[in-house]
Short mmCIF file of N, CA and C in Angstrom, two decimals:
data_model
loop_
_atom_site.label_atom_id
_atom_site.label_comp_id
_atom_site.label_asym_id
_atom_site.label_seq_id
_atom_site.Cartn_x
_atom_site.Cartn_y
_atom_site.Cartn_z
N SER A 333 0.84 -1.18 0.00
CA SER A 333 0.00 0.00 0.00
C SER A 333 0.88 1.23 0.00
N ARG A 334 0.49 2.22 -0.78
CA ARG A 334 1.27 3.45 -0.88
C ARG A 334 0.76 4.49 0.10
N ASN A 335 1.69 5.34 0.55
CA ASN A 335 1.30 6.48 1.36
C ASN A 335 1.15 7.67 0.42
N TYR A 336 0.01 8.36 0.52
CA TYR A 336 -0.24 9.50 -0.33
C TYR A 336 -0.22 10.77 0.48
N ASN A 337 0.46 11.75 -0.02
CA ASN A 337 0.48 13.06 0.60
C ASN A 337 -0.73 13.82 0.10
N PRO A 338 -1.64 14.25 0.99
CA PRO A 338 -2.87 14.92 0.54
C PRO A 338 -2.60 16.26 -0.12
N LEU A 339 -1.40 16.81 0.02
CA LEU A 339 -1.11 18.10 -0.60
C LEU A 339 -0.57 17.97 -2.02
N ILE A 340 -0.34 16.74 -2.46
CA ILE A 340 0.11 16.54 -3.82
C ILE A 340 -1.12 16.53 -4.71
N ILE A 341 -1.15 17.44 -5.65
CA ILE A 341 -2.29 17.58 -6.54
C ILE A 341 -1.95 16.94 -7.87
N ILE A 342 -2.84 16.11 -8.35
CA ILE A 342 -2.62 15.45 -9.63
C ILE A 342 -3.53 16.11 -10.66
N VAL A 343 -2.91 16.75 -11.61
CA VAL A 343 -3.63 17.38 -12.70
C VAL A 343 -3.00 16.87 -13.98
N SER A 344 -3.81 16.43 -14.92
CA SER A 344 -3.26 15.88 -16.16
C SER A 344 -2.58 16.98 -16.97
N SER A 345 -1.65 16.57 -17.81
CA SER A 345 -0.92 17.56 -18.60
C SER A 345 -1.85 18.25 -19.59
N GLU A 346 -2.90 17.57 -20.03
CA GLU A 346 -3.87 18.21 -20.93
C GLU A 346 -4.59 19.35 -20.21
N GLU A 347 -4.98 19.10 -18.95
CA GLU A 347 -5.68 20.13 -18.19
C GLU A 347 -4.79 21.34 -17.93
N LEU A 348 -3.51 21.09 -17.71
CA LEU A 348 -2.60 22.19 -17.39
C LEU A 348 -2.47 23.20 -18.53
N HIS A 349 -2.62 22.75 -19.76
CA HIS A 349 -2.37 23.63 -20.89
C HIS A 349 -3.65 24.13 -21.55
N MET A 350 -4.80 23.72 -21.05
CA MET A 350 -6.07 24.22 -21.60
C MET A 350 -6.33 25.60 -21.01
N PRO A 351 -6.93 26.49 -21.80
CA PRO A 351 -7.27 27.80 -21.25
C PRO A 351 -8.35 27.67 -20.16
N ILE A 352 -8.31 28.57 -19.22
CA ILE A 352 -9.27 28.55 -18.12
C ILE A 352 -10.62 28.98 -18.67
N GLU A 353 -11.62 28.18 -18.40
CA GLU A 353 -12.96 28.47 -18.91
C GLU A 353 -13.74 29.30 -17.90
N ASP A 354 -14.78 29.97 -18.42
CA ASP A 354 -15.64 30.77 -17.55
C ASP A 354 -16.31 29.91 -16.48
N SER A 355 -16.62 28.66 -16.83
CA SER A 355 -17.28 27.77 -15.86
C SER A 355 -16.35 27.49 -14.67
N GLU A 356 -15.05 27.43 -14.92
CA GLU A 356 -14.10 27.19 -13.83
C GLU A 356 -14.03 28.42 -12.91
N ARG A 357 -14.06 29.59 -13.49
CA ARG A 357 -14.06 30.82 -12.68
C ARG A 357 -15.38 30.93 -11.91
N ARG A 358 -16.47 30.52 -12.54
CA ARG A 358 -17.76 30.54 -11.87
C ARG A 358 -17.76 29.58 -10.67
N GLU A 359 -17.12 28.42 -10.82
CA GLU A 359 -16.99 27.47 -9.70
C GLU A 359 -16.27 28.12 -8.53
N CYS A 360 -15.22 28.87 -8.82
CA CYS A 360 -14.48 29.58 -7.76
C CYS A 360 -15.38 30.60 -7.08
N ASN A 361 -16.13 31.35 -7.88
CA ASN A 361 -17.04 32.34 -7.30
C ASN A 361 -18.14 31.67 -6.48
N ASP A 362 -18.64 30.52 -6.94
CA ASP A 362 -19.64 29.78 -6.17
C ASP A 362 -19.07 29.30 -4.84
N SER A 363 -17.83 28.81 -4.89
CA SER A 363 -17.18 28.36 -3.66
C SER A 363 -16.98 29.52 -2.69
N ALA A 364 -16.61 30.69 -3.22
CA ALA A 364 -16.47 31.88 -2.38
C ALA A 364 -17.79 32.22 -1.72
N LEU A 365 -18.87 32.12 -2.47
CA LEU A 365 -20.20 32.41 -1.95
C LEU A 365 -20.58 31.43 -0.84
N PHE A 366 -20.37 30.14 -1.06
CA PHE A 366 -20.72 29.14 -0.05
C PHE A 366 -19.90 29.30 1.22
N CYS A 367 -18.62 29.59 1.07
CA CYS A 367 -17.76 29.78 2.26
C CYS A 367 -18.22 31.00 3.06
N LEU A 368 -18.56 32.08 2.36
CA LEU A 368 -19.02 33.28 3.06
C LEU A 368 -20.34 33.01 3.78
N GLY A 369 -21.25 32.29 3.15
CA GLY A 369 -22.52 31.94 3.79
C GLY A 369 -22.31 31.10 5.04
N THR A 370 -21.39 30.17 4.97
CA THR A 370 -21.09 29.33 6.14
C THR A 370 -20.49 30.16 7.26
N ALA A 371 -19.58 31.06 6.92
CA ALA A 371 -19.00 31.94 7.93
C ALA A 371 -20.09 32.76 8.61
N TYR A 372 -21.04 33.24 7.84
CA TYR A 372 -22.13 34.05 8.39
C TYR A 372 -22.97 33.25 9.39
N ILE A 373 -23.25 32.00 9.06
CA ILE A 373 -24.03 31.14 9.97
C ILE A 373 -23.36 31.07 11.33
N PHE A 374 -22.06 30.80 11.34
CA PHE A 374 -21.37 30.61 12.61
C PHE A 374 -21.09 31.94 13.32
N GLU A 375 -21.01 33.04 12.56
CA GLU A 375 -20.93 34.36 13.20
C GLU A 375 -22.21 34.63 13.98
N LYS A 376 -23.34 34.27 13.39
CA LYS A 376 -24.63 34.47 14.06
C LYS A 376 -24.75 33.58 15.30
N ARG A 377 -24.23 32.38 15.25
CA ARG A 377 -24.26 31.49 16.42
C ARG A 377 -23.36 32.01 17.55
N LEU A 378 -22.28 32.68 17.18
CA LEU A 378 -21.32 33.16 18.18
C LEU A 378 -21.89 34.25 19.07
N VAL A 379 -22.71 35.13 18.53
CA VAL A 379 -23.17 36.30 19.27
C VAL A 379 -23.84 35.93 20.60
N PRO A 380 -24.90 35.10 20.61
CA PRO A 380 -25.53 34.80 21.91
C PRO A 380 -24.63 34.01 22.85
N LEU A 381 -23.78 33.15 22.29
CA LEU A 381 -22.88 32.38 23.16
C LEU A 381 -21.86 33.28 23.85
N LYS A 382 -21.31 34.24 23.12
CA LYS A 382 -20.35 35.17 23.73
C LYS A 382 -21.01 36.01 24.82
N VAL A 383 -22.23 36.47 24.55
CA VAL A 383 -22.96 37.26 25.55
C VAL A 383 -23.23 36.40 26.79
N ALA A 384 -23.67 35.17 26.58
CA ALA A 384 -23.94 34.27 27.71
C ALA A 384 -22.69 34.01 28.53
N MET A 385 -21.55 33.82 27.87
CA MET A 385 -20.31 33.57 28.60
C MET A 385 -19.87 34.81 29.39
N LYS A 386 -20.06 36.00 28.81
CA LYS A 386 -19.70 37.23 29.52
C LYS A 386 -20.59 37.38 30.76
N LEU A 387 -21.89 37.13 30.61
CA LEU A 387 -22.80 37.22 31.76
C LEU A 387 -22.44 36.20 32.83
N LEU A 388 -22.05 35.02 32.40
CA LEU A 388 -21.67 33.97 33.35
C LEU A 388 -20.44 34.38 34.15
N VAL A 389 -19.44 34.90 33.48
CA VAL A 389 -18.22 35.34 34.16
C VAL A 389 -18.53 36.52 35.08
N PHE A 390 -19.33 37.47 34.58
CA PHE A 390 -19.71 38.62 35.39
C PHE A 390 -20.46 38.18 36.65
N SER A 391 -21.42 37.28 36.49
CA SER A 391 -22.22 36.86 37.64
C SER A 391 -21.40 36.10 38.67
N SER A 392 -20.37 35.40 38.21
CA SER A 392 -19.54 34.65 39.16
C SER A 392 -18.73 35.58 40.06
N LEU A 393 -18.47 36.80 39.60
CA LEU A 393 -17.71 37.75 40.40
C LEU A 393 -18.59 38.80 41.08
N ALA A 394 -19.72 39.11 40.47
CA ALA A 394 -20.57 40.20 40.97
C ALA A 394 -21.12 39.91 42.37
N GLY A 395 -21.60 38.70 42.60
CA GLY A 395 -22.18 38.36 43.90
C GLY A 395 -21.20 38.50 45.05
N PRO A 396 -20.09 37.77 45.01
CA PRO A 396 -19.12 37.88 46.11
C PRO A 396 -18.57 39.29 46.31
N LEU A 397 -18.30 40.00 45.23
CA LEU A 397 -17.78 41.37 45.35
C LEU A 397 -18.81 42.32 45.94
N SER A 398 -20.07 42.12 45.59
CA SER A 398 -21.14 42.96 46.15
C SER A 398 -21.28 42.75 47.65
N ILE A 399 -21.25 41.49 48.08
CA ILE A 399 -21.35 41.20 49.51
C ILE A 399 -20.14 41.78 50.24
N GLY A 400 -18.98 41.63 49.68
CA GLY A 400 -17.77 42.20 50.29
C GLY A 400 -17.87 43.71 50.42
N ALA A 401 -18.35 44.37 49.37
CA ALA A 401 -18.52 45.83 49.42
C ALA A 401 -19.57 46.22 50.46
N LEU A 402 -20.63 45.43 50.57
CA LEU A 402 -21.68 45.71 51.56
C LEU A 402 -21.15 45.57 52.98
N VAL A 403 -20.38 44.52 53.24
CA VAL A 403 -19.80 44.32 54.58
C VAL A 403 -18.86 45.47 54.92
N ILE A 404 -18.06 45.88 53.96
CA ILE A 404 -17.12 46.98 54.20
C ILE A 404 -17.87 48.28 54.50
N SER A 405 -18.96 48.52 53.78
CA SER A 405 -19.65 49.81 53.94
C SER A 405 -20.60 49.86 55.14
N VAL A 406 -21.32 48.77 55.47
CA VAL A 406 -22.27 48.82 56.60
C VAL A 406 -21.82 48.01 57.81
N GLY A 407 -20.81 47.21 57.63
CA GLY A 407 -20.34 46.40 58.74
C GLY A 407 -21.03 45.05 58.76
N SER A 408 -20.53 44.16 59.58
CA SER A 408 -21.06 42.80 59.61
C SER A 408 -22.30 42.65 60.47
N ASP A 409 -22.65 43.66 61.24
CA ASP A 409 -23.84 43.55 62.09
C ASP A 409 -25.01 44.40 61.57
N GLY A 410 -24.94 44.86 60.34
CA GLY A 410 -26.01 45.66 59.77
C GLY A 410 -27.23 44.80 59.48
N LYS A 411 -28.43 45.41 59.58
CA LYS A 411 -29.68 44.67 59.36
C LYS A 411 -29.88 44.31 57.89
N ILE A 412 -29.24 45.01 57.01
CA ILE A 412 -29.39 44.74 55.58
C ILE A 412 -28.54 43.56 55.13
N LEU A 413 -27.57 43.18 55.94
CA LEU A 413 -26.63 42.14 55.55
C LEU A 413 -27.30 40.76 55.42
N GLU A 414 -28.15 40.39 56.35
CA GLU A 414 -28.77 39.07 56.31
C GLU A 414 -29.64 38.87 55.06
N PRO A 415 -30.56 39.79 54.70
CA PRO A 415 -31.32 39.59 53.46
C PRO A 415 -30.40 39.60 52.23
N ALA A 416 -29.35 40.41 52.27
CA ALA A 416 -28.43 40.47 51.15
C ALA A 416 -27.71 39.13 50.97
N LEU A 417 -27.36 38.48 52.07
CA LEU A 417 -26.70 37.17 51.99
C LEU A 417 -27.65 36.12 51.41
N TYR A 418 -28.93 36.16 51.81
CA TYR A 418 -29.90 35.22 51.25
C TYR A 418 -30.07 35.44 49.74
N PHE A 419 -30.13 36.70 49.36
CA PHE A 419 -30.27 37.03 47.95
C PHE A 419 -29.02 36.59 47.17
N ALA A 420 -27.86 36.82 47.74
CA ALA A 420 -26.60 36.41 47.10
C ALA A 420 -26.52 34.89 46.99
N ALA A 421 -26.99 34.18 48.03
CA ALA A 421 -26.99 32.72 47.99
C ALA A 421 -27.90 32.21 46.87
N PHE A 422 -29.06 32.86 46.71
CA PHE A 422 -29.99 32.48 45.65
C PHE A 422 -29.35 32.70 44.27
N LEU A 423 -28.74 33.87 44.09
CA LEU A 423 -28.07 34.17 42.82
C LEU A 423 -26.90 33.21 42.56
N SER A 424 -26.18 32.86 43.61
CA SER A 424 -25.06 31.92 43.47
C SER A 424 -25.56 30.55 43.04
N PHE A 425 -26.70 30.13 43.57
CA PHE A 425 -27.28 28.85 43.19
C PHE A 425 -27.62 28.85 41.69
N ILE A 426 -28.25 29.92 41.23
CA ILE A 426 -28.60 30.03 39.81
C ILE A 426 -27.33 30.05 38.96
N GLN A 427 -26.34 30.80 39.43
CA GLN A 427 -25.08 30.89 38.68
C GLN A 427 -24.39 29.53 38.58
N ILE A 428 -24.44 28.74 39.64
CA ILE A 428 -23.84 27.40 39.62
C ILE A 428 -24.56 26.52 38.60
N LEU A 429 -25.90 26.60 38.57
CA LEU A 429 -26.66 25.81 37.61
C LEU A 429 -26.34 26.20 36.16
N VAL A 430 -26.25 27.49 35.91
CA VAL A 430 -25.93 27.96 34.55
C VAL A 430 -24.49 27.56 34.20
N SER A 431 -23.57 27.65 35.13
CA SER A 431 -22.19 27.22 34.87
C SER A 431 -22.12 25.73 34.54
N LEU A 432 -22.87 24.95 35.30
CA LEU A 432 -22.93 23.52 35.04
C LEU A 432 -23.49 23.25 33.65
N TRP A 433 -24.56 23.96 33.30
CA TRP A 433 -25.16 23.78 31.98
C TRP A 433 -24.19 24.19 30.87
N SER A 434 -23.47 25.27 31.07
CA SER A 434 -22.52 25.72 30.04
C SER A 434 -21.41 24.70 29.85
N THR A 435 -20.99 24.06 30.92
CA THR A 435 -19.95 23.05 30.82
C THR A 435 -20.46 21.80 30.12
N VAL A 436 -21.65 21.36 30.52
CA VAL A 436 -22.23 20.16 29.92
C VAL A 436 -22.54 20.39 28.44
N SER A 437 -23.04 21.58 28.11
CA SER A 437 -23.39 21.90 26.73
C SER A 437 -22.19 22.24 25.87
N GLY A 438 -21.04 22.44 26.45
CA GLY A 438 -19.82 22.71 25.70
C GLY A 438 -19.78 24.09 25.09
N TRP A 439 -20.26 25.11 25.81
CA TRP A 439 -20.27 26.47 25.27
C TRP A 439 -18.88 26.91 24.83
N GLN A 440 -17.88 26.67 25.65
CA GLN A 440 -16.53 27.14 25.32
C GLN A 440 -15.99 26.42 24.09
N LEU A 441 -16.24 25.13 23.99
CA LEU A 441 -15.81 24.37 22.81
C LEU A 441 -16.54 24.86 21.56
N ASN A 442 -17.85 25.12 21.71
CA ASN A 442 -18.62 25.64 20.57
C ASN A 442 -18.10 27.00 20.13
N ILE A 443 -17.81 27.87 21.07
CA ILE A 443 -17.26 29.18 20.73
C ILE A 443 -15.97 29.02 19.94
N SER A 444 -15.10 28.15 20.39
CA SER A 444 -13.83 27.91 19.71
C SER A 444 -14.06 27.35 18.30
N SER A 445 -14.95 26.38 18.18
CA SER A 445 -15.24 25.77 16.87
C SER A 445 -15.85 26.79 15.92
N TYR A 446 -16.78 27.59 16.41
CA TYR A 446 -17.44 28.60 15.56
C TYR A 446 -16.44 29.65 15.12
N GLN A 447 -15.59 30.10 16.04
CA GLN A 447 -14.59 31.12 15.67
C GLN A 447 -13.63 30.59 14.61
N THR A 448 -13.20 29.36 14.77
CA THR A 448 -12.30 28.75 13.78
C THR A 448 -12.99 28.67 12.43
N SER A 449 -14.24 28.24 12.42
CA SER A 449 -14.98 28.14 11.16
C SER A 449 -15.15 29.49 10.50
N VAL A 450 -15.50 30.50 11.29
CA VAL A 450 -15.69 31.84 10.74
C VAL A 450 -14.40 32.33 10.09
N ILE A 451 -13.30 32.21 10.79
CA ILE A 451 -12.02 32.70 10.27
C ILE A 451 -11.62 31.95 9.01
N GLU A 452 -11.65 30.61 9.07
CA GLU A 452 -11.21 29.82 7.92
C GLU A 452 -12.13 30.00 6.72
N ASN A 453 -13.44 30.10 6.95
CA ASN A 453 -14.36 30.28 5.83
C ASN A 453 -14.21 31.67 5.20
N HIS A 454 -13.95 32.69 6.00
CA HIS A 454 -13.70 34.01 5.43
C HIS A 454 -12.43 34.00 4.58
N ILE A 455 -11.39 33.36 5.08
CA ILE A 455 -10.14 33.27 4.33
C ILE A 455 -10.36 32.51 3.02
N LEU A 456 -11.04 31.36 3.11
CA LEU A 456 -11.31 30.57 1.90
C LEU A 456 -12.15 31.37 0.90
N SER A 457 -13.16 32.06 1.38
CA SER A 457 -14.00 32.87 0.49
C SER A 457 -13.17 33.91 -0.25
N ASP A 458 -12.32 34.61 0.51
CA ASP A 458 -11.45 35.62 -0.11
C ASP A 458 -10.50 34.99 -1.13
N GLU A 459 -9.92 33.85 -0.78
CA GLU A 459 -8.97 33.20 -1.68
C GLU A 459 -9.66 32.71 -2.96
N PHE A 460 -10.85 32.14 -2.83
CA PHE A 460 -11.59 31.70 -4.01
C PHE A 460 -11.95 32.89 -4.90
N LYS A 461 -12.40 33.97 -4.27
CA LYS A 461 -12.78 35.16 -5.04
C LYS A 461 -11.57 35.74 -5.76
N GLN A 462 -10.45 35.83 -5.07
CA GLN A 462 -9.23 36.36 -5.69
C GLN A 462 -8.77 35.47 -6.85
N LEU A 463 -8.84 34.16 -6.64
CA LEU A 463 -8.41 33.25 -7.70
C LEU A 463 -9.33 33.36 -8.91
N ALA A 464 -10.61 33.50 -8.69
CA ALA A 464 -11.55 33.62 -9.81
C ALA A 464 -11.21 34.83 -10.68
N ASN A 465 -10.68 35.87 -10.07
CA ASN A 465 -10.39 37.11 -10.80
C ASN A 465 -8.95 37.20 -11.30
N ARG A 466 -8.11 36.22 -10.95
CA ARG A 466 -6.70 36.28 -11.34
C ARG A 466 -6.52 35.93 -12.82
N THR A 467 -5.81 36.77 -13.48
CA THR A 467 -5.50 36.53 -14.90
C THR A 467 -4.00 36.63 -15.16
N ASN A 468 -3.25 36.97 -14.14
CA ASN A 468 -1.81 37.22 -14.33
C ASN A 468 -0.92 36.01 -14.06
N ILE A 469 -1.52 34.81 -13.98
CA ILE A 469 -0.72 33.60 -13.78
C ILE A 469 -1.04 32.62 -14.89
N SER A 470 -0.18 31.64 -15.04
CA SER A 470 -0.39 30.65 -16.09
C SER A 470 -1.61 29.79 -15.77
N ASP A 471 -2.17 29.22 -16.81
CA ASP A 471 -3.34 28.35 -16.64
C ASP A 471 -3.01 27.16 -15.73
N ALA A 472 -1.80 26.64 -15.89
CA ALA A 472 -1.39 25.49 -15.08
C ALA A 472 -1.33 25.87 -13.60
N LYS A 473 -0.71 26.99 -13.29
CA LYS A 473 -0.61 27.41 -11.89
C LYS A 473 -2.00 27.74 -11.34
N TRP A 474 -2.86 28.34 -12.15
CA TRP A 474 -4.21 28.66 -11.72
C TRP A 474 -4.96 27.40 -11.31
N ARG A 475 -4.85 26.37 -12.13
CA ARG A 475 -5.56 25.11 -11.84
C ARG A 475 -5.00 24.43 -10.58
N ILE A 476 -3.70 24.51 -10.41
CA ILE A 476 -3.09 23.91 -9.21
C ILE A 476 -3.57 24.66 -7.97
N GLU A 477 -3.60 25.98 -8.02
CA GLU A 477 -4.10 26.76 -6.88
C GLU A 477 -5.57 26.46 -6.61
N LYS A 478 -6.33 26.27 -7.66
CA LYS A 478 -7.75 25.93 -7.49
C LYS A 478 -7.89 24.58 -6.79
N GLU A 479 -7.12 23.61 -7.21
CA GLU A 479 -7.17 22.29 -6.58
C GLU A 479 -6.77 22.36 -5.10
N LEU A 480 -5.75 23.16 -4.81
CA LEU A 480 -5.34 23.33 -3.40
C LEU A 480 -6.47 23.95 -2.58
N LEU A 481 -7.10 24.98 -3.12
CA LEU A 481 -8.21 25.63 -2.41
C LEU A 481 -9.38 24.67 -2.24
N GLU A 482 -9.67 23.89 -3.25
CA GLU A 482 -10.77 22.92 -3.14
C GLU A 482 -10.47 21.87 -2.07
N THR A 483 -9.20 21.48 -1.97
CA THR A 483 -8.82 20.52 -0.93
C THR A 483 -9.02 21.12 0.46
N LYS A 484 -8.59 22.38 0.62
CA LYS A 484 -8.82 23.07 1.90
C LYS A 484 -10.31 23.19 2.18
N GLY A 485 -11.08 23.49 1.13
CA GLY A 485 -12.52 23.65 1.27
C GLY A 485 -13.21 22.36 1.69
N VAL A 486 -12.77 21.24 1.14
CA VAL A 486 -13.35 19.94 1.52
C VAL A 486 -13.07 19.67 3.00
N HIS A 487 -11.85 19.93 3.44
CA HIS A 487 -11.52 19.73 4.86
C HIS A 487 -12.37 20.62 5.75
N ARG A 488 -12.51 21.90 5.40
CA ARG A 488 -13.31 22.83 6.20
C ARG A 488 -14.77 22.41 6.23
N LYS A 489 -15.27 21.94 5.09
CA LYS A 489 -16.67 21.52 5.03
C LYS A 489 -16.91 20.32 5.94
N ARG A 490 -15.96 19.39 5.98
CA ARG A 490 -16.09 18.22 6.88
C ARG A 490 -16.18 18.67 8.34
N GLU A 491 -15.35 19.64 8.70
CA GLU A 491 -15.38 20.15 10.07
C GLU A 491 -16.69 20.89 10.36
N ASP A 492 -17.17 21.66 9.37
CA ASP A 492 -18.41 22.42 9.55
C ASP A 492 -19.62 21.50 9.66
N LEU A 493 -19.59 20.38 8.96
CA LEU A 493 -20.71 19.45 9.03
C LEU A 493 -20.89 18.88 10.45
N LYS A 494 -19.81 18.83 11.19
CA LYS A 494 -19.89 18.35 12.58
C LYS A 494 -20.65 19.33 13.47
N LEU A 495 -20.80 20.58 13.00
CA LEU A 495 -21.47 21.62 13.79
C LEU A 495 -22.96 21.71 13.49
N HIS A 496 -23.43 20.88 12.58
CA HIS A 496 -24.86 20.70 12.31
C HIS A 496 -25.64 21.99 12.06
N ALA A 497 -25.43 22.61 10.93
CA ALA A 497 -26.23 23.77 10.55
C ALA A 497 -27.60 23.30 10.07
N SER A 498 -28.63 23.97 10.54
CA SER A 498 -29.99 23.60 10.15
C SER A 498 -30.30 24.12 8.74
N ASP A 499 -31.39 23.63 8.16
CA ASP A 499 -31.80 24.11 6.84
C ASP A 499 -32.10 25.60 6.88
N GLU A 500 -32.72 26.05 7.96
CA GLU A 500 -33.04 27.47 8.11
C GLU A 500 -31.75 28.31 8.14
N GLU A 501 -30.74 27.83 8.87
CA GLU A 501 -29.46 28.54 8.92
C GLU A 501 -28.79 28.55 7.56
N MET A 502 -28.90 27.44 6.83
CA MET A 502 -28.29 27.36 5.50
C MET A 502 -28.94 28.38 4.56
N ARG A 503 -30.26 28.51 4.63
CA ARG A 503 -30.95 29.51 3.80
C ARG A 503 -30.54 30.92 4.21
N MET A 504 -30.41 31.16 5.52
CA MET A 504 -29.98 32.48 6.01
C MET A 504 -28.58 32.82 5.49
N GLY A 505 -27.66 31.87 5.57
CA GLY A 505 -26.30 32.08 5.08
C GLY A 505 -26.27 32.31 3.59
N MET A 506 -27.08 31.56 2.86
CA MET A 506 -27.13 31.72 1.40
C MET A 506 -27.68 33.10 1.04
N ARG A 507 -28.74 33.54 1.72
CA ARG A 507 -29.30 34.87 1.44
C ARG A 507 -28.26 35.96 1.68
N PHE A 508 -27.54 35.84 2.80
CA PHE A 508 -26.50 36.83 3.10
C PHE A 508 -25.44 36.86 2.00
N ALA A 509 -24.94 35.68 1.64
CA ALA A 509 -23.86 35.60 0.64
C ALA A 509 -24.34 36.10 -0.72
N LEU A 510 -25.56 35.76 -1.10
CA LEU A 510 -26.09 36.24 -2.38
C LEU A 510 -26.19 37.77 -2.40
N ARG A 511 -26.64 38.34 -1.28
CA ARG A 511 -26.71 39.81 -1.21
C ARG A 511 -25.30 40.40 -1.25
N PHE A 512 -24.38 39.80 -0.52
CA PHE A 512 -23.01 40.32 -0.46
C PHE A 512 -22.36 40.32 -1.85
N PHE A 513 -22.53 39.21 -2.57
CA PHE A 513 -21.93 39.09 -3.91
C PHE A 513 -22.83 39.65 -5.02
N GLU A 514 -23.97 40.23 -4.61
CA GLU A 514 -24.92 40.84 -5.54
C GLU A 514 -25.32 39.87 -6.65
N ARG A 515 -25.74 38.67 -6.22
CA ARG A 515 -26.17 37.66 -7.17
C ARG A 515 -27.63 37.30 -6.92
N ALA A 516 -28.31 36.91 -7.95
CA ALA A 516 -29.71 36.51 -7.85
C ALA A 516 -29.78 35.07 -7.36
N CYS A 517 -30.84 34.77 -6.65
CA CYS A 517 -31.06 33.42 -6.15
C CYS A 517 -31.53 32.53 -7.32
N ALA A 518 -30.86 31.41 -7.51
CA ALA A 518 -31.21 30.50 -8.61
C ALA A 518 -32.56 29.84 -8.36
N GLY A 519 -32.93 29.67 -7.10
CA GLY A 519 -34.20 29.01 -6.77
C GLY A 519 -35.39 29.93 -6.85
N CYS A 520 -35.15 31.26 -6.79
CA CYS A 520 -36.27 32.21 -6.84
C CYS A 520 -36.65 32.42 -8.25
#
């Protein structure tokens, strides 16, 4: 059995010397559109998760610091201290439950995965768009760069599929990308 390097691109000599067709450039533009739409989906998913994580971190510090400030300002024998402690205990209980849920649900891992997808899909979209418009390189080099980008795109798509975008999210991403690239919807 042979070991194959996934970065070695096999392009026939006939393909290398054929002029680049409009359909090939259109494929690059389509890939740019799909990558941008995917990036948009995960950008939208990131917003509520980042807000939730900020609130979680804030709440974990706000309760103890508030009680400390209250003790410093009114003293430990103030009448307001006992109800404040009960209220802080209640908030701490809720905060513990939300922290547990965030850990079990993998919020931090999801944030990391979404951020990686957003960055890589934006880069791929830009690279596909630039390649579609490049005319200053040989046809052979253009095709090799296209194959390399398609290989990166396949890897990114496999990773994105693990994040389970819904049909509704896919339509949202497609609408955004079509508007961004000023293209008409083929299905409309």
